[in-house]
Amino acid sequence: MPDPTDLTVDPHRVLTGIGVCAGTASAPIVLVSPAPGVDEDEPPCTDPAADGQRVRDAMKAVADDLTARAEATDGTTRQILETTAQLATDRAIAKAVDKQLKKGSGITRAVHDATATYAEMLAQLGGYMAERVTDLMDIRDRVICELRGVPAPGVPRLEQPTIVVARDLAPAETATLDPELVAGIVTEQGGPTSHTAILAAQLGIPAVVRVNGALELTADDRLAIDGGAGRVIVSPTDDEVAELAERARRREAALADSHGSGRTADGHAVPLLANIGTADDARRAATQDVEGSGLFRTEFLFLDRDQAPTLEEQTETYTTVLEAFGERKVVVRTLDAGADKPLVFADQGEDENPALGVRGLRLSRAREDLLDTQLEALAAAHRATGGDLHVMAPMVATVEEARWFAEKVRATGLPHVGIMIEVPAAAINARHLLAEVDFASIGTNDLSQYTYAADRMQGELADLLSPWQPALLAMVQAACIGGAETDSAIGVCGEAGGDPLVALVLVGLGVSTLSMAPGKVTAVRAALARHDLATCQEMARRAVAAPTAEAARQAVIDLAHPEVLDLL
C-alpha cells in the first residue's frame, strides 16, 4: 500500500457514484463530523423509569429543535423536517429504549441498540420506510449528543465555498445548507430518491451519492465534481478544473433560451410538469416556468398521523393546490400507502413481503372509506376552483382494478380518471387497462424495481435500476403502444423524466408529458428543443434494441446534439 506521507505518490484519482443533481464544482472539502456514539464509560442502568424519562426529554429537545428549523423553511424542506421531528418523538422508539434499559444497558447504549432494531425493521419494510433509516440514525445521534451534553454532529460552520463530504446527510443537515457556501455534496451512502438527493435538487447543489471511497478522503483533499455524470475527481489538475468550468459555462449558455412550452425542434408539444408533495410545493412550483403538475403525491397528508386527515382538511389542501396552478393541469395521485408506507389508522396486519403486499390501490379497496373521503374532497376542490384536475390511482395491475377505480372517480363527477403504470403487468396489458380510463402515468422508479426485482433503496443495485436498462424501456414502449391503440395520453412522472437524455428517448417511445422536480424542467426543455421528433424516435429504437444499459445510453449520445451533453 502506498505511504500517504510520501509526497511522490500522485493523489489524483477519479471516484464514481450516482449523480443526483447536475452541475459542476471545484473546491476544497469539509468532512461532516462523525457522531460521538455510545459513552463506553457510562454505568449500567439501575433506574429504568428515571433513565427512560431522561431519554424522552432528550427526544423532545431534538424534536423541538427540528420543528424550529422547519418553521424557518417551507415546501418540501419543511415537510421533511416536520416528518423527522415527529420521528424524534415516536413512542415505539421510546418503548424500545425502555426494554434495553430494563436489561441493564447504559442510557446511550440503550438508545443506540433500540434504534438499531427499529432501523432494521424499517429497512425490511422497503420503499418510503427504508428511506427513513438515515433520518432515524440522525435522530439517534442527536439524542445521544443531548444525553452526553455535547454538540450535535453535522456540517461545521463554512467560511468559503466548499464541497461537503459525508457518509450520508440527514435532512436536518441538508435542508440548512447554504448554496452560496456549499459548492457540492458527495456521500458514500444514499440514493437517487433519498432526502439528500431531493433536497440537493431543490437547492440546486451539484451532488453525487453512493461514492465508494468517499470516507477515505481527508480534509486536505481538493475535489472537482460533475453532478450529472456522477464523477468525483480527487486532486484535479488545472486542465480538469478548467474543463469543468468551461462545461458549466456551456451549460449556462444552453439553458439561457429555455423557456415556455416544452416542444421538440419541429414543434411536437411535450408539456413539462412538476412533481409536488405538499401545498407549499405547489405554491412554489406554480411560480416557475412549468405547465402544471404531473404528480401530486397526496400521501404526505396521511403519513405519520394517528388519524386520517379529515374531509375538510383534505379539501382545503386540494383547493390550495388547484388555485396555485390556475388553469394549468394538475394530476393528483390518490393515497399511495400500505405495506411499505404503513399507516397507524389503516393497519392491515403483518405482511411478509411489504413491497408486494397491500399497498396503493389495494389498500384503497381494503379501506374504501379512505378513498371515498379523498375523492369527495377532490370533487369539492374541483367545484370550488374549476381547475384542470386529473385523478389517478397508484399500483394498478389488472383491468378489474382499473374499472373499479374509474367507476369510483366518475361517480363523484370528476372529469379525468387515470392509472399509474408501475408494474410489468400494467405495462404489458396497457391497452386493456386504458380502455377503462382516460390516461396513464408511468412511475419509472417502481417499474424499474419490479421489472428487475431490485429494491430501489439498495444502492448496490443501482446499475439494475438505471433508466437506461433496455428491459425498462421496453416496458415503457409497451405502455405507449397501449396508449396509441386506445388514443390515451401516457405520461412519465418517475425520476427518468428529469434526465435530459432519457427524456428524448421517452418522447421517442410515445410519452406525451413529462413530470419531474421543478428544477429539472429547464434542462429537459432545452434538450427537447434541439431535436426533432424523428430523431427522438430513432434514439428510442436504438436504446430499446441495445443489449445493455451502457450501450443504450451510448447509442443515444451518438445521435444527440453536442450541447445536450453539457446539460447532464
XYZ file of N, CA and C in Angstrom, residues 115-250:
408
model
N -32.591 1.900 18.555
C -32.780 2.457 17.218
C -32.243 1.514 16.151
N -31.210 0.741 16.490
C -30.686 -0.227 15.523
C -31.757 -1.261 15.180
N -32.464 -1.710 16.187
C -33.544 -2.680 15.962
C -34.664 -2.058 15.139
N -35.019 -0.832 15.463
C -36.090 -0.131 14.756
C -35.683 0.131 13.309
N -34.409 0.489 13.090
C -33.912 0.751 11.744
C -33.964 -0.504 10.879
N -33.630 -1.632 11.484
C -33.692 -2.900 10.749
C -35.122 -3.193 10.285
N -36.085 -2.876 11.141
C -37.482 -3.086 10.781
C -37.878 -2.189 9.609
N -37.455 -0.923 9.633
C -37.775 -0.001 8.544
C -37.131 -0.461 7.240
N -35.897 -0.912 7.332
C -35.187 -1.368 6.129
C -35.895 -2.556 5.501
N -36.414 -3.461 6.321
C -37.110 -4.632 5.803
C -38.433 -4.258 5.150
N -39.042 -3.161 5.611
C -40.293 -2.717 5.009
C -40.073 -2.216 3.582
N -38.885 -1.658 3.311
C -38.577 -1.181 1.969
C -39.285 0.114 1.647
N -39.130 0.569 0.393
C -39.824 1.747 -0.101
C -39.585 2.977 0.748
N -40.651 3.761 0.954
C -40.557 5.014 1.696
C -39.993 4.794 3.093
N -40.413 3.705 3.752
C -39.967 3.494 5.116
C -38.473 3.207 5.185
N -37.927 2.536 4.180
C -36.479 2.295 4.151
C -35.722 3.618 4.015
N -36.333 4.590 3.336
C -35.700 5.895 3.203
C -35.574 6.599 4.548
N -36.386 6.178 5.529
C -36.377 6.832 6.833
C -35.218 6.367 7.715
N -34.474 5.354 7.299
C -33.388 4.840 8.142
C -32.352 5.925 8.409
N -31.965 6.669 7.371
C -30.997 7.751 7.560
C -31.536 8.780 8.545
N -32.828 9.107 8.417
C -33.439 10.055 9.342
C -33.375 9.519 10.775
N -33.653 8.223 10.931
C -33.651 7.620 12.262
C -32.249 7.643 12.870
N -31.238 7.355 12.057
C -29.873 7.381 12.575
C -29.480 8.790 13.011
N -29.980 9.782 12.298
C -29.716 11.162 12.687
C -30.383 11.471 14.031
N -31.624 11.004 14.199
C -32.315 11.195 15.477
C -31.527 10.519 16.601
N -31.095 9.287 16.362
C -30.295 8.559 17.367
C -29.082 9.383 17.802
N -28.330 9.883 16.808
C -27.102 10.605 17.116
C -27.397 11.899 17.872
N -28.460 12.586 17.495
C -28.805 13.840 18.161
C -29.259 13.598 19.602
N -30.020 12.529 19.812
C -30.465 12.205 21.170
C -29.269 11.840 22.040
N -28.355 11.044 21.513
C -27.164 10.661 22.293
C -26.332 11.902 22.633
N -26.193 12.814 21.676
C -25.454 14.050 21.953
C -26.139 14.863 23.041
N -27.469 14.906 22.998
C -28.238 15.619 24.014
C -27.999 14.988 25.389
N -27.994 13.671 25.438
C -27.768 12.973 26.703
C -26.341 13.162 27.216
N -25.399 13.244 26.300
C -23.996 13.389 26.693
C -23.591 14.840 26.890
N -24.453 15.771 26.517
C -24.154 17.187 26.675
C -23.085 17.689 25.742
N -23.024 17.123 24.518
C -22.035 17.560 23.532
C -22.773 18.069 22.291
N -22.098 18.877 21.462
C -22.760 19.418 20.271
C -23.203 18.300 19.321
N -24.315 18.534 18.648
C -24.809 17.556 17.681
C -23.855 17.465 16.504
N -23.728 16.281 15.897
C -22.853 16.134 14.734
C -23.443 16.868 13.542
N -22.613 17.139 12.575
C -23.152 17.780 11.375
C -22.103 18.588 10.642
N -22.576 19.378 9.687
C -21.696 20.196 8.862
C -21.176 21.367 9.696
N -19.860 21.545 9.758
C -19.317 22.666 10.543
C -19.625 24.008 9.874
N -19.380 25.074 10.565
C -19.585 26.415 10.018
C -18.647 26.613 8.829
N -19.200 27.060 7.712
C -18.416 27.219 6.487
C -18.033 28.683 6.291
N -16.817 28.899 5.835
C -16.322 30.255 5.621
C -16.092 30.545 4.144
N -16.065 29.508 3.320
C -15.796 29.679 1.895
C -16.516 28.573 1.133
N -16.703 28.728 -0.178
C -17.332 27.658 -0.971
C -16.589 26.345 -0.793
N -17.326 25.317 -0.456
C -16.749 24.043 -0.045
C -17.596 22.895 -0.563
N -16.960 21.753 -0.808
C -17.680 20.532 -1.143
C -17.826 19.706 0.135
N -19.059 19.421 0.499
C -19.346 18.682 1.735
C -19.267 17.187 1.460
N -18.474 16.476 2.256
C -18.297 15.030 2.110
C -18.772 14.348 3.386
N -19.617 13.331 3.232
C -20.175 12.664 4.404
C -20.537 11.222 4.079
N -20.723 10.417 5.127
C -21.268 9.071 4.909
C -22.660 9.213 4.302
N -23.461 10.066 4.887
C -24.764 10.447 4.352
C -25.141 11.732 5.057
N -26.078 12.451 4.510
C -26.556 13.668 5.151
C -28.003 13.482 5.564
N -28.280 13.808 6.799
C -29.660 13.751 7.269
C -30.391 14.989 6.765
N -31.716 14.935 6.695
C -32.478 16.072 6.190
C -32.242 17.343 6.975
N -32.068 17.210 8.296
C -31.842 18.400 9.113
C -30.547 19.104 8.713
N -29.564 18.352 8.227
C -28.304 18.949 7.769
C -28.451 19.511 6.365
N -28.997 18.694 5.448
C -29.098 19.119 4.059
C -29.993 20.334 3.904
N -31.098 20.370 4.635
C -32.087 21.439 4.476
C -31.530 22.806 4.843
N -30.522 22.840 5.695
C -29.997 24.121 6.155
C -28.699 24.519 5.447
N -28.315 23.785 4.424
C -27.096 24.128 3.694
C -27.309 25.405 2.881
N -26.299 26.233 2.831
C -26.344 27.489 2.085
C -25.735 27.255 0.700
N -26.526 27.351 -0.370
C -25.993 27.104 -1.726
C -24.854 28.052 -2.096
N -24.754 29.193 -1.396
C -23.663 30.118 -1.674
C -22.337 29.596 -1.134
N -22.409 28.746 -0.113
C -21.188 28.231 0.507
C -20.960 26.749 0.249
N -22.001 26.016 -0.104
C -21.849 24.587 -0.411
C -21.804 24.439 -1.921
N -20.591 24.212 -2.433
C -20.417 24.108 -3.880
C -20.871 22.756 -4.405
N -20.845 21.738 -3.545
C -21.239 20.405 -3.975
C -21.396 19.484 -2.786
N -21.996 18.325 -3.024
C -22.211 17.318 -1.985
C -21.738 15.967 -2.506
N -20.988 15.241 -1.686
C -20.530 13.894 -2.009
C -20.827 13.005 -0.804
N -21.555 11.921 -1.017
C -21.834 10.997 0.082
C -21.497 9.567 -0.324
N -21.150 8.775 0.678
C -20.831 7.375 0.414
C -22.096 6.531 0.352
N -23.139 6.973 1.045
C -24.411 6.260 1.027
C -25.463 7.094 0.315
N -26.736 6.747 0.513
C -27.805 7.495 -0.142
C -28.178 6.891 -1.474
N -29.148 7.499 -2.124
C -29.627 7.013 -3.408
C -30.357 8.121 -4.139
N -30.804 7.857 -5.365
C -31.432 8.908 -6.179
C -32.749 9.420 -5.628
N -33.398 8.662 -4.721
C -34.654 9.144 -4.150
C -34.520 9.444 -2.659
N -33.286 9.510 -2.154
C -33.070 9.818 -0.745
C -33.365 11.291 -0.491
N -33.523 11.642 0.781
C -33.773 13.030 1.128
C -32.606 13.920 0.716
N -31.387 13.407 0.771
C -30.233 14.180 0.325
C -30.396 14.564 -1.133
N -30.780 13.606 -1.968
C -30.947 13.863 -3.393
C -32.070 14.859 -3.653
N -33.196 14.672 -2.961
C -34.351 15.549 -3.162
C -34.013 16.987 -2.785
N -33.377 17.153 -1.624
C -33.079 18.497 -1.159
C -31.946 19.139 -1.954
N -30.962 18.352 -2.373
C -29.883 18.902 -3.201
C -30.450 19.451 -4.507
N -31.377 18.688 -5.108
C -32.008 19.152 -6.353
C -32.802 20.426 -6.104
N -33.487 20.489 -4.967
C -34.287 21.668 -4.646
C -33.396 22.888 -4.441
N -32.222 22.673 -3.833
C -31.297 23.770 -3.576
C -30.414 24.087 -4.775
N -30.401 23.184 -5.778
C -29.569 23.393 -6.953
C -28.096 23.168 -6.695
N -27.768 22.292 -5.752
C -26.370 21.998 -5.412
C -25.933 20.726 -6.132
N -24.869 20.761 -6.963
C -24.387 19.537 -7.608
C -24.105 18.461 -6.566
N -24.577 17.236 -6.817
C -24.439 16.189 -5.805
C -24.216 14.832 -6.442
N -23.354 14.046 -5.811
C -23.082 12.671 -6.217
C -23.186 11.802 -4.970
N -24.010 10.760 -5.019
C -24.175 9.857 -3.889
C -23.647 8.470 -4.257
N -23.564 7.615 -3.247
C -23.062 6.251 -3.432
C -21.647 6.250 -4.031
N -20.790 7.082 -3.493
C -19.411 7.190 -3.971
C -18.518 6.306 -3.108
N -18.105 5.187 -3.638
C -17.187 4.307 -2.901
C -15.853 5.016 -2.701
N -15.389 5.023 -1.463
C -14.118 5.680 -1.161
C -14.273 7.104 -0.675
N -15.493 7.599 -0.580
C -15.692 8.982 -0.144
C -15.144 9.213 1.257
N -15.317 8.225 2.138
C -14.884 8.408 3.526
C -13.382 8.253 3.703
N -12.688 7.871 2.652
C -11.231 7.791 2.719
C -10.577 9.129 2.398
N -11.384 10.102 1.982
C -10.852 11.428 1.681
C -10.452 12.130 2.972
N -9.556 13.088 2.870
C -9.093 13.843 4.032
C -9.405 15.320 3.847
N -9.317 16.059 4.928
C -9.613 17.497 4.890
C -8.631 18.254 4.003
N -7.496 17.640 3.679
C -6.511 18.310 2.829
C -6.819 18.134 1.337
N -7.749 17.240 1.030
C -8.048 16.980 -0.380
C -8.856 18.119 -0.991
N -8.664 18.284 -2.283
C -9.497 19.190 -3.076
C -10.219 18.336 -4.107
N -11.479 18.663 -4.370
C -12.270 17.862 -5.287
C -12.808 18.697 -6.435
N -13.086 18.004 -7.502
C -13.904 18.556 -8.581
C -14.995 17.528 -8.827
N -16.249 17.966 -8.909
C -17.335 17.014 -9.100
C -18.180 17.385 -10.300
N -18.729 16.359 -10.912
C -19.661 16.503 -12.022
C -20.945 15.806 -11.596
N -21.917 16.590 -11.140
C -23.140 16.026 -10.599
C -24.009 15.321 -11.605
N -23.838 15.631 -12.877
C -24.617 14.953 -13.900
C -24.038 13.591 -14.243
N -22.723 13.534 -14.399
C -22.059 12.296 -14.791
C -21.752 11.390 -13.606
N -21.878 11.900 -12.369
C -21.581 11.086 -11.202
C -20.092 10.857 -11.008
N -19.268 11.842 -11.377
C -17.814 11.724 -11.258
C -17.286 12.655 -10.179
N -16.325 12.133 -9.399
C -15.656 12.915 -8.363
C -14.157 12.798 -8.616
N -13.500 13.913 -8.908
C -12.067 13.910 -9.207
C -11.317 14.407 -7.976
N -10.447 13.551 -7.454
C -9.636 13.902 -6.287
C -8.343 14.534 -6.778
N -7.989 15.676 -6.195
C -6.803 16.436 -6.614
C -6.814 16.666 -8.122
N -7.831 17.356 -8.621
C -7.940 17.569 -10.066
C -6.807 18.428 -10.592
N -6.455 18.180 -11.825
C -5.440 19.006 -12.484
C -6.064 20.338 -12.888
N -5.211 21.287 -13.207
C -5.712 22.587 -13.657
C -6.546 22.425 -14.926
N -6.131 21.518 -15.786
C -6.876 21.300 -17.031
C -8.269 20.724 -16.739
N -8.353 19.819 -15.767
C -9.650 19.230 -15.422
C -10.581 20.278 -14.818
N -10.030 21.128 -13.964
C -10.841 22.195 -13.378
C -11.316 23.143 -14.457
N -10.420 23.486 -15.382
C -10.790 24.383 -16.472
C -11.844 23.747 -17.368
N -11.723 22.433 -17.587
C -12.702 21.730 -18.422
C -14.085 21.758 -17.782
N -14.142 21.529 -16.460
C -15.428 21.566 -15.773
C -16.010 22.985 -15.773
N -15.146 23.980 -15.605
C -15.620 25.363 -15.630
C -16.178 25.714 -17.001
N -15.511 25.245 -18.034
C -15.996 25.502 -19.391
C -17.305 24.780 -19.633
N -17.409 23.565 -19.099
C -18.664 22.836 -19.255
C -19.797 23.570 -18.547
N -19.505 24.116 -17.367
C -20.521 24.880 -16.640
C -20.952 26.099 -17.440
N -19.977 26.759 -18.089
C -20.311 27.922 -18.913
C -21.194 27.521 -20.085
N -20.842 26.396 -20.728
C -21.643 25.932 -21.861
C -23.051 25.534 -21.408
